[in-house]
Coordinates of C-alpha atoms and ligand atoms in Angstrom, one line a residue:
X1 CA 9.4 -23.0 219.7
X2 CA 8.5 -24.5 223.3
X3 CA 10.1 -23.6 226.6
X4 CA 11.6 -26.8 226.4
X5 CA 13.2 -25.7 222.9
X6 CA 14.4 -22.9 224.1
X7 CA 15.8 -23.8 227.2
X8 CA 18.0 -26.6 225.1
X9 CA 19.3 -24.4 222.8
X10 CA 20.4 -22.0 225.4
X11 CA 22.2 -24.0 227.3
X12 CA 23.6 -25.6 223.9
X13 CA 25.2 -22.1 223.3
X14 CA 26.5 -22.8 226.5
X15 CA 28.4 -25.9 225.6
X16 CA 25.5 -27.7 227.8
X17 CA 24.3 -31.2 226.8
X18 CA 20.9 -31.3 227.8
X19 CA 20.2 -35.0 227.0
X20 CA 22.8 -36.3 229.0
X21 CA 21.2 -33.7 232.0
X22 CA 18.0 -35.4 231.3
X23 CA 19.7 -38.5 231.5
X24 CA 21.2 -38.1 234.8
X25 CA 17.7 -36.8 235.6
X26 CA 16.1 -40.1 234.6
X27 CA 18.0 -42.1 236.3
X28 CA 18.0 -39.9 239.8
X29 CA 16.4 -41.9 243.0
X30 CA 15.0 -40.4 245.8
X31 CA 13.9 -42.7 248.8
X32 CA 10.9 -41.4 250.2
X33 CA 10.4 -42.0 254.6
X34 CA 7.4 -44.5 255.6
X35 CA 7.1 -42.5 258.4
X36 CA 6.7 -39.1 256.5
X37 CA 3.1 -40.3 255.5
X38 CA 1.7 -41.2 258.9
X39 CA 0.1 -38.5 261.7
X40 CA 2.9 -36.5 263.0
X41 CA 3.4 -33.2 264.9
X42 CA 4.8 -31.4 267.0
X43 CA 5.1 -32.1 271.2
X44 CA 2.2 -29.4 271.4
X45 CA 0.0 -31.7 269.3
X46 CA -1.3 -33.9 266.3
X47 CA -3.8 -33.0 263.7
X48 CA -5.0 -36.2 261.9
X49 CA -5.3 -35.8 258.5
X50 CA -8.2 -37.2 256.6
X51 CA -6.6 -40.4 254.4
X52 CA -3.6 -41.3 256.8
X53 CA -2.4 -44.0 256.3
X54 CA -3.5 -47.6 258.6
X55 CA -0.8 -49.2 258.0
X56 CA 2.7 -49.8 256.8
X57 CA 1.0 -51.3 253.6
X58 CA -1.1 -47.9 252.7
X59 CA 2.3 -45.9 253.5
X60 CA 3.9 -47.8 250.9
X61 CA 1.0 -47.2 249.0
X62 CA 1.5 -43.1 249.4
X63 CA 4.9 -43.4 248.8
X64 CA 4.0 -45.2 245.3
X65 CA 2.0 -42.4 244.7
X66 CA 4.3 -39.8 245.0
X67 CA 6.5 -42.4 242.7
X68 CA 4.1 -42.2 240.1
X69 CA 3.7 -38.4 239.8
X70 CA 7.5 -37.9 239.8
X71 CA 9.3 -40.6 238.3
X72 CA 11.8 -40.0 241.2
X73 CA 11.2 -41.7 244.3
X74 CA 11.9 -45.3 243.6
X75 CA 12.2 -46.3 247.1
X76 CA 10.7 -46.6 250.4
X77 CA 12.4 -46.5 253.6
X78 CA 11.2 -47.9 256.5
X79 CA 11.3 -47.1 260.6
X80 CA 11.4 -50.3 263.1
X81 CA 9.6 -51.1 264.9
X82 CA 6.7 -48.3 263.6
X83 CA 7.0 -50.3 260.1
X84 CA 7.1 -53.9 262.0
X85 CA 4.9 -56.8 260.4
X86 CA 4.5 -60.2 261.2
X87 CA 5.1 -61.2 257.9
X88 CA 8.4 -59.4 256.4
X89 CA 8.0 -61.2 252.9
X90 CA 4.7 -60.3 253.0
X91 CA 5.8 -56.7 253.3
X92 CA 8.3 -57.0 250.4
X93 CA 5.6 -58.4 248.4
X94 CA 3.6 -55.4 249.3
X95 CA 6.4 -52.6 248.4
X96 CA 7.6 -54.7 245.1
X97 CA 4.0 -54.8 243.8
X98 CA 3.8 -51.3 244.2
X99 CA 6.6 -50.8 241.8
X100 CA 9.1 -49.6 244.9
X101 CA 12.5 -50.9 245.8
X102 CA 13.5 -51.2 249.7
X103 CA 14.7 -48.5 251.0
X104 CA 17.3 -48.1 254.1
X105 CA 16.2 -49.7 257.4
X106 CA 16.0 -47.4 260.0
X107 CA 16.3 -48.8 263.7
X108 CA 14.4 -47.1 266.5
X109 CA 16.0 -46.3 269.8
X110 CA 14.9 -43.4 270.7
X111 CA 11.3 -44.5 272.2
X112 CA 11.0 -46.9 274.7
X113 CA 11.0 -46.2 278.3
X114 CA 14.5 -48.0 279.0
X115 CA 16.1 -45.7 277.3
X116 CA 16.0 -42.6 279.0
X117 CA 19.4 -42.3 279.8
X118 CA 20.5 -43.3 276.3
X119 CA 20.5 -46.7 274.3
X120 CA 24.0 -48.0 273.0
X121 CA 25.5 -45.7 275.4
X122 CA 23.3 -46.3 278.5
X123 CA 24.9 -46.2 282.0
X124 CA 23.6 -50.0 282.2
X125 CA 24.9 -52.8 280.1
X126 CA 21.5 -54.8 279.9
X127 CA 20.0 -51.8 278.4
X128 CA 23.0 -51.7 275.9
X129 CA 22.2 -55.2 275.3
X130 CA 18.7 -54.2 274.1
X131 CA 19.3 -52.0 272.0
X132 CA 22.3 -53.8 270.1
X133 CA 19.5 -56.7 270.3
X134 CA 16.6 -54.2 267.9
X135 CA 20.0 -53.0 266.1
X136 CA 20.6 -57.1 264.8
X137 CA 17.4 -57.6 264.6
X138 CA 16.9 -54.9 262.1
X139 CA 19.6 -56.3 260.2
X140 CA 17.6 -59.0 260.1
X141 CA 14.8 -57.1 258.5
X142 CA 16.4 -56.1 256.2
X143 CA 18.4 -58.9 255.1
X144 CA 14.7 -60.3 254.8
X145 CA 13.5 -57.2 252.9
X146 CA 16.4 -56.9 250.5
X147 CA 17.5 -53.9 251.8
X148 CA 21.0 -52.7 251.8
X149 CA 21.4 -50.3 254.2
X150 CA 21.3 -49.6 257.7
X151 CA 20.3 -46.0 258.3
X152 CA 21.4 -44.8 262.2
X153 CA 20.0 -41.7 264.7
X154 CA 20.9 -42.3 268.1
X155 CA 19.0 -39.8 270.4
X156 CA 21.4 -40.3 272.9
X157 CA 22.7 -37.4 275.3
X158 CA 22.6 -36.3 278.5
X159 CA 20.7 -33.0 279.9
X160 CA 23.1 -31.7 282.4
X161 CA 27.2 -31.3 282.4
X162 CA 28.2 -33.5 284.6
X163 CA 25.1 -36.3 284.1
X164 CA 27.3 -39.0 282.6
X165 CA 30.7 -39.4 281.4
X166 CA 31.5 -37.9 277.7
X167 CA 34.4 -40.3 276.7
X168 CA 32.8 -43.2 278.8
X169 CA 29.5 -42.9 276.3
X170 CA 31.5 -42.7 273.5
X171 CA 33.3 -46.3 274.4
X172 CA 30.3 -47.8 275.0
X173 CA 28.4 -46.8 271.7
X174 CA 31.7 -47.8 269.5
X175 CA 32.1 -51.0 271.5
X176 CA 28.2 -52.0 270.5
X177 CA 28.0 -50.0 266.8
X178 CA 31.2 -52.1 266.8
X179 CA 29.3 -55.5 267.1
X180 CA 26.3 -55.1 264.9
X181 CA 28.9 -53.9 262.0
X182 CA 30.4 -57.2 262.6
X183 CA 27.0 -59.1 261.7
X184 CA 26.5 -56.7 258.9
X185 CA 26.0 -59.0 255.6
X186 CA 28.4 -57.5 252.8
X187 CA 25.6 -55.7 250.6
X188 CA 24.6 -54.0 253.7
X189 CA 25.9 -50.5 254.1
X190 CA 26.1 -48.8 257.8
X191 CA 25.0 -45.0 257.5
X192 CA 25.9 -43.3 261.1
X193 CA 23.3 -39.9 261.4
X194 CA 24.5 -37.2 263.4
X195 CA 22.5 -34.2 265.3
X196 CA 23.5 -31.3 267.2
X197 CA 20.9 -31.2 269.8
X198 CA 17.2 -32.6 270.5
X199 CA 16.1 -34.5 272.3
X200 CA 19.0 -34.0 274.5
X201 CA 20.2 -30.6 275.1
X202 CA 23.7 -30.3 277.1
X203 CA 25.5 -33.1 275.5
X204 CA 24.8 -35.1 272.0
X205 CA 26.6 -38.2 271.9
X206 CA 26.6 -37.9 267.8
X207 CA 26.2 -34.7 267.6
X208 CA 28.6 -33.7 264.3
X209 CA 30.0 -34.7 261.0
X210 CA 33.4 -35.0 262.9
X211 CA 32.0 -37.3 265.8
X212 CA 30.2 -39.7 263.5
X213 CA 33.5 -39.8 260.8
X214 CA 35.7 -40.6 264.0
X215 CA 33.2 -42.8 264.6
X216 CA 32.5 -44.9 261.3
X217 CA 36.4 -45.1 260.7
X218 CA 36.4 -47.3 264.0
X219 CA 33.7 -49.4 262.2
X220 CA 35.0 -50.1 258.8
X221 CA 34.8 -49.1 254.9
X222 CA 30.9 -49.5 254.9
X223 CA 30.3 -47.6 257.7
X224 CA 29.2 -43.7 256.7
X225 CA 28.3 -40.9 257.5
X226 CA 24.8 -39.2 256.8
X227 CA 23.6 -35.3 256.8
X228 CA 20.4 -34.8 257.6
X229 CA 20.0 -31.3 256.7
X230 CA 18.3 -30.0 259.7
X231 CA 20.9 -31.3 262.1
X232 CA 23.4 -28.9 262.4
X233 CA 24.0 -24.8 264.1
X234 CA 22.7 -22.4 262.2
X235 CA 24.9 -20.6 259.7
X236 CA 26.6 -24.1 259.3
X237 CA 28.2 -25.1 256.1
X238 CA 26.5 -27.8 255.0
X239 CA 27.9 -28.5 251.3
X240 CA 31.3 -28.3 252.9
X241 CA 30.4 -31.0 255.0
X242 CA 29.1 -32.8 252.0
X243 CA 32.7 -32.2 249.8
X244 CA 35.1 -32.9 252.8
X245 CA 32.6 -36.2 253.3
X246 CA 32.5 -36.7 249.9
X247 CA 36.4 -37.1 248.8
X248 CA 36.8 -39.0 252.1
X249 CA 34.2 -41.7 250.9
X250 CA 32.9 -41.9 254.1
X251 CA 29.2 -39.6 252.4
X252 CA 26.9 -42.1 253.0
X253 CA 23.8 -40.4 252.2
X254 CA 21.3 -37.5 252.7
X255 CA 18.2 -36.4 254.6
X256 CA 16.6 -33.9 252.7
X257 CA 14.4 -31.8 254.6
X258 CA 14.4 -27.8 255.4
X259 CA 14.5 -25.5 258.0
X260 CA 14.4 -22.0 259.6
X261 CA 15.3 -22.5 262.8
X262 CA 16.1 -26.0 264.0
X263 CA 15.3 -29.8 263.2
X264 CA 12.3 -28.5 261.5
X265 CA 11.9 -30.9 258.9
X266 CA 9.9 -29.1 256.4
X267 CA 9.6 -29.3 252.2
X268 CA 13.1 -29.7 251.3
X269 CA 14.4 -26.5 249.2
X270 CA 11.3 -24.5 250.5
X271 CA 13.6 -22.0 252.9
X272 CA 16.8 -22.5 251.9
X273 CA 16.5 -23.4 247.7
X274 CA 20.3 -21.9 247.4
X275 CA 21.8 -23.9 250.1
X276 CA 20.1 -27.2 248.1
X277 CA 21.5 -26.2 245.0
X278 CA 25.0 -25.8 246.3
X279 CA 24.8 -29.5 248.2
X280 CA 24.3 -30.6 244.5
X281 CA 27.0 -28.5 243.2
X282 CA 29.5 -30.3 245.6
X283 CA 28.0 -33.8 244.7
X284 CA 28.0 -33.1 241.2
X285 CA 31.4 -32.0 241.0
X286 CA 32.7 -34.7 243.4
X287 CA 32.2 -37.0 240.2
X288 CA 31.4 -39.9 242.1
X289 CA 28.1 -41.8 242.1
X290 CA 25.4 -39.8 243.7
X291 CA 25.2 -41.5 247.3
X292 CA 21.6 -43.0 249.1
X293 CA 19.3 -39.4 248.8
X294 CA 16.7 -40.0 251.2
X295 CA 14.2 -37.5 252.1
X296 CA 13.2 -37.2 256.3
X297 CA 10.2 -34.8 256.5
X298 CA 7.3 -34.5 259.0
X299 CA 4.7 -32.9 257.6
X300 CA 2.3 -31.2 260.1
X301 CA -0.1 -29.2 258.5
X302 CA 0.5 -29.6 254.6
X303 CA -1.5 -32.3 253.1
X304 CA 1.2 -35.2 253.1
X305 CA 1.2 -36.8 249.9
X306 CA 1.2 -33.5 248.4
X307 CA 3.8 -32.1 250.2
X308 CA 6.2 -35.3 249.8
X309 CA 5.6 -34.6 245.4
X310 CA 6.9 -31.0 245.7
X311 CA 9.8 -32.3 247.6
X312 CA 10.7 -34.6 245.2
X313 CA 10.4 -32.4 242.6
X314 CA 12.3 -29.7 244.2
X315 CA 15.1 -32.0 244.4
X316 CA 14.9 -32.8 241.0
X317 CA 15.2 -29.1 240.4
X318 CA 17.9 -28.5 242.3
X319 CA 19.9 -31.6 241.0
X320 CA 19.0 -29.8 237.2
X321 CA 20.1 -26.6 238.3
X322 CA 23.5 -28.1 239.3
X323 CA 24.1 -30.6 236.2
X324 CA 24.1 -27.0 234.3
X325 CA 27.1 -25.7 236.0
X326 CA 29.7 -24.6 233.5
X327 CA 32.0 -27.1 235.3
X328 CA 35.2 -25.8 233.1
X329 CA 34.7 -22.5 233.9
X330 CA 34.2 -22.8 236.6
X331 CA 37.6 -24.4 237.0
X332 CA 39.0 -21.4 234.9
X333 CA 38.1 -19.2 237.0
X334 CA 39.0 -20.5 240.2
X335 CA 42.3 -21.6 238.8
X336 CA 43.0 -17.6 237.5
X337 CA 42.2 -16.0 241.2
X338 CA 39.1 -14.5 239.6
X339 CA 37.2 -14.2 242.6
X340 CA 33.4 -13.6 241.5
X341 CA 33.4 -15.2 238.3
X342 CA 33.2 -18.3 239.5
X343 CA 30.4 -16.9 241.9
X344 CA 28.5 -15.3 238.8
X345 CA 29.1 -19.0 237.2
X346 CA 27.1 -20.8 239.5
X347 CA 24.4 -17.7 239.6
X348 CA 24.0 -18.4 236.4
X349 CA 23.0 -22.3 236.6
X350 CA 20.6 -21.1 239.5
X351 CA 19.1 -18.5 237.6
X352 CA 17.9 -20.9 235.2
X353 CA 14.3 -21.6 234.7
X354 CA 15.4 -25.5 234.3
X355 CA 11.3 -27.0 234.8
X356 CA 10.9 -27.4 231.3
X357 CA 14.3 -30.2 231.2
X358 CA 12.7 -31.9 234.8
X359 CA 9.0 -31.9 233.2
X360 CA 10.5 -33.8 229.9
X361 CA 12.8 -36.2 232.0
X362 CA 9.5 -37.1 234.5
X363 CA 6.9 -37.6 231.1
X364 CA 9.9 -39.9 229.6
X365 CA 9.8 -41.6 232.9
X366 CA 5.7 -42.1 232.1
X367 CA 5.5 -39.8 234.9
X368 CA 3.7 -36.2 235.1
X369 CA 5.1 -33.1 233.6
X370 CA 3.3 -31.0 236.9
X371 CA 2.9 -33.8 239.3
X372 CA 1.4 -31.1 241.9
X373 CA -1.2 -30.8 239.5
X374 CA -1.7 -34.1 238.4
X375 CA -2.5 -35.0 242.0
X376 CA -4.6 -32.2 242.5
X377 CA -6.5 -32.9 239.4
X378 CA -6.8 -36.6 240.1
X379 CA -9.1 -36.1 243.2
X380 CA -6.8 -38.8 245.0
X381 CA -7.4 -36.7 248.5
X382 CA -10.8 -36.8 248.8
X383 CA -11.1 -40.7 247.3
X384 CA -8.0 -41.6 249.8
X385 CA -10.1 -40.2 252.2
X386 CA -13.1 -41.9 251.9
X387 CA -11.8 -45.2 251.7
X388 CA -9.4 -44.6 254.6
X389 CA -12.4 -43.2 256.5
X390 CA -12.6 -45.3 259.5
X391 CA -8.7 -44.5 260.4
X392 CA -8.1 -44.6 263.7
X393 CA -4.8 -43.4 265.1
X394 CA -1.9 -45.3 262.5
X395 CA 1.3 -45.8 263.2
Ligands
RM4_1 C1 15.3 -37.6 263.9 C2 16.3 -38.0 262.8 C3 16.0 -39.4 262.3 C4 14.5 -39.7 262.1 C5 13.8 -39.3 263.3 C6 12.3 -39.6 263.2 O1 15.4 -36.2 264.1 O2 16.2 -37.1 261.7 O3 16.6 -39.6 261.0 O4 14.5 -41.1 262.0 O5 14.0 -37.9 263.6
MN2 MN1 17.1 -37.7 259.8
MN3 MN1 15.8 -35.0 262.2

């Protein structure tokens, strides 16, 4: 019998459908970040990687890579103006051909010079104006791209108590969020990012779940909320966040990532694999559609395209682990005051060796059942590098 035999008919005894888990597993799509292929590092320094990427075009090009080896990561999103082209349907062209969809559009205002005191909530009201300007003009892009969301950080903050006025800020972003939501086409959804600190560090302007609900409720129905995993206090409760979100319909979307001890964006699930489990627990049992899963990773030192595979397939893990919940006991046991069997319930579905149902779901996908392998075996690194040889600084 194979592990993959076994494995089905244990979780048959358990009243477990493993095809319709595979199913679900099938159909799962993970957006994988433009930006988590180029050089990146921390503000002590860069190490270029042999086979970065030279352009948007060869990003895409990773990101259809890690596609291909998972089955999983159907779409690309993309970062304006790092991702910016002078021919958008060219771009399209690019990502289509590479057998992705478009992912979110994610607007930059966190770089340029003018906005050192913030962006949409700048002292100034010309520098507001700029940055509402990049805001339409990404809805623009992706109107063009066929994208259909919008995908929001603000780094604005101030430094120092006292630098700016809290409830002033606050107008100011809501009165220009306000105004690109009004030029939002319908199949366009708004996802509103929060994070607690970084870069500024007395004061964010989005700096919580609550801040950017209160927030996208001011905006309208499309406007959401999205967690990005490494953006809250430690010893948070993130798949709290994630059910309160979630039976509010205001849970836009994810970004999967990992960390120790602050925004440190490493492999999702590689710290914390319990805390990813339980976010799929909550979305799982929410019963609704799973919302935009995006992964926002900067990979320093871990070869990137590698690094973006085992994400993907530790989501897909995860995501197994949690379709194997005994969902009605669960319920039983919750409803009878039982206090840890609903505990050893869910111990159960994560102490499950589930690989074997994620390997069969990716090789029915025509992906591969060990895509770390596969892309280890394939000698893509050292050809990627070679061709990409005469790389000089991308972004
Ligand atoms: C931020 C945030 C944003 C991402 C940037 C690069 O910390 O997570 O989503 O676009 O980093
Ligand atoms: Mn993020
Ligand atoms: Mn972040």
């Amino acid at each position: 019998m194979t592990e993959h035999d076994a494995l089905r008919e244990r979780l048959g005894r358990r009243g477990i459908d493993s095809d319709a888990v595979e199913a679900a597993l099938r159909s799962l799509v993970i957006e994988t970040p433009s930006w988590g292929y180029g050089d990146s590092g921390t503000r002590f320094g860069v190490f270029p990687q042999p086979g970065r990427p030279r352009s948007v075009f060869e990003r895409v090009d990773d990101a259809a890579e890690v596609h291909r080896l998972t089955g999983t990561a159907g779409a690309v999103a993309l970062h304006f103006p790092w991702d910016s082209v002078s021919d958008v349907t060219e771009l399209a062209g690019h990502i289509h051909a590479a057998g992705l969809g478009v992912g979110a559009v994610n607007p930059n205002l966190f770089q340029d010079p003018d906005y050192v005191l913030g962006s949409v909530t700048h002292p100034d009201a010309a520098i507001r104006a700029k940055a509402v300007e990049h805001l339409l003009e990404c809805v623009e892009i992706a109107t063009a791209l066929g994208s259909t969301a919008q995908s929001l950080w603000l780094a604005d903050g101030i430094n120092y108590p006292g630098q700016d006025d809290l409830v002033e800020r606050r107008e100011r972003m809501v009165e220009a969020l306000a105004h690109v939501y009004a030029a939002l086409p319908a199949e366009q959804e708004y996802l509103v990012e929060y994070k607690l600190f970084e870069p500024a560090f007395y004061a964010t302007d989005l700096a919580d779940w609550g801040s950017a609900l209160l927030v996208c409720q001011r905006l309208g129905e499309r406007a959401r909320v999205l967690v990005d995993m490494g953006h809250h206090a430690q010893g948070v409760n993130v798949e709290q966040i994630v059910s309160i979100l979630a039976s509010e319909e205001r849970l836009g979307g994810f970004h999967f990532n990992n960390r120790k001890y602050a925004d440190d964006d490493l492999i999702v699930g590689s710290v914390n694999p319990f805390e990813l489990f339980l976010v799929f627990c909550e979305l799982v049992g929410s019963g609704r559609p799973l919302p935009r899963l995006t992964i926002d990773q900067s990979h320093n030192i871990e070869a990137k395209v590698e690094a973006m595979v085992m994400s993907v397939v530790n989501i897909q893990d995860a995501y197994a682990r949690a379709l194997i919940v005994d969902r009605e006991a669960l319920r039983s046991a919750g409803a009878r005051g039982d206090v840890l069997d609903g505990h050893r319930i869910l111990l159960d579905a994560y102490n499950t060796d589930v690989r074997p149902l994620c390997a069969s779901a990716r090789q029915a996908l025509g992906a591969a059942e060990d895509p770390v392998a596969a892309l280890r075996a394939s000698g893509r690194f050292d050809r990627i590098a070679a061709e990409r040889a005469d790389a000089g600084g991308a972004r």
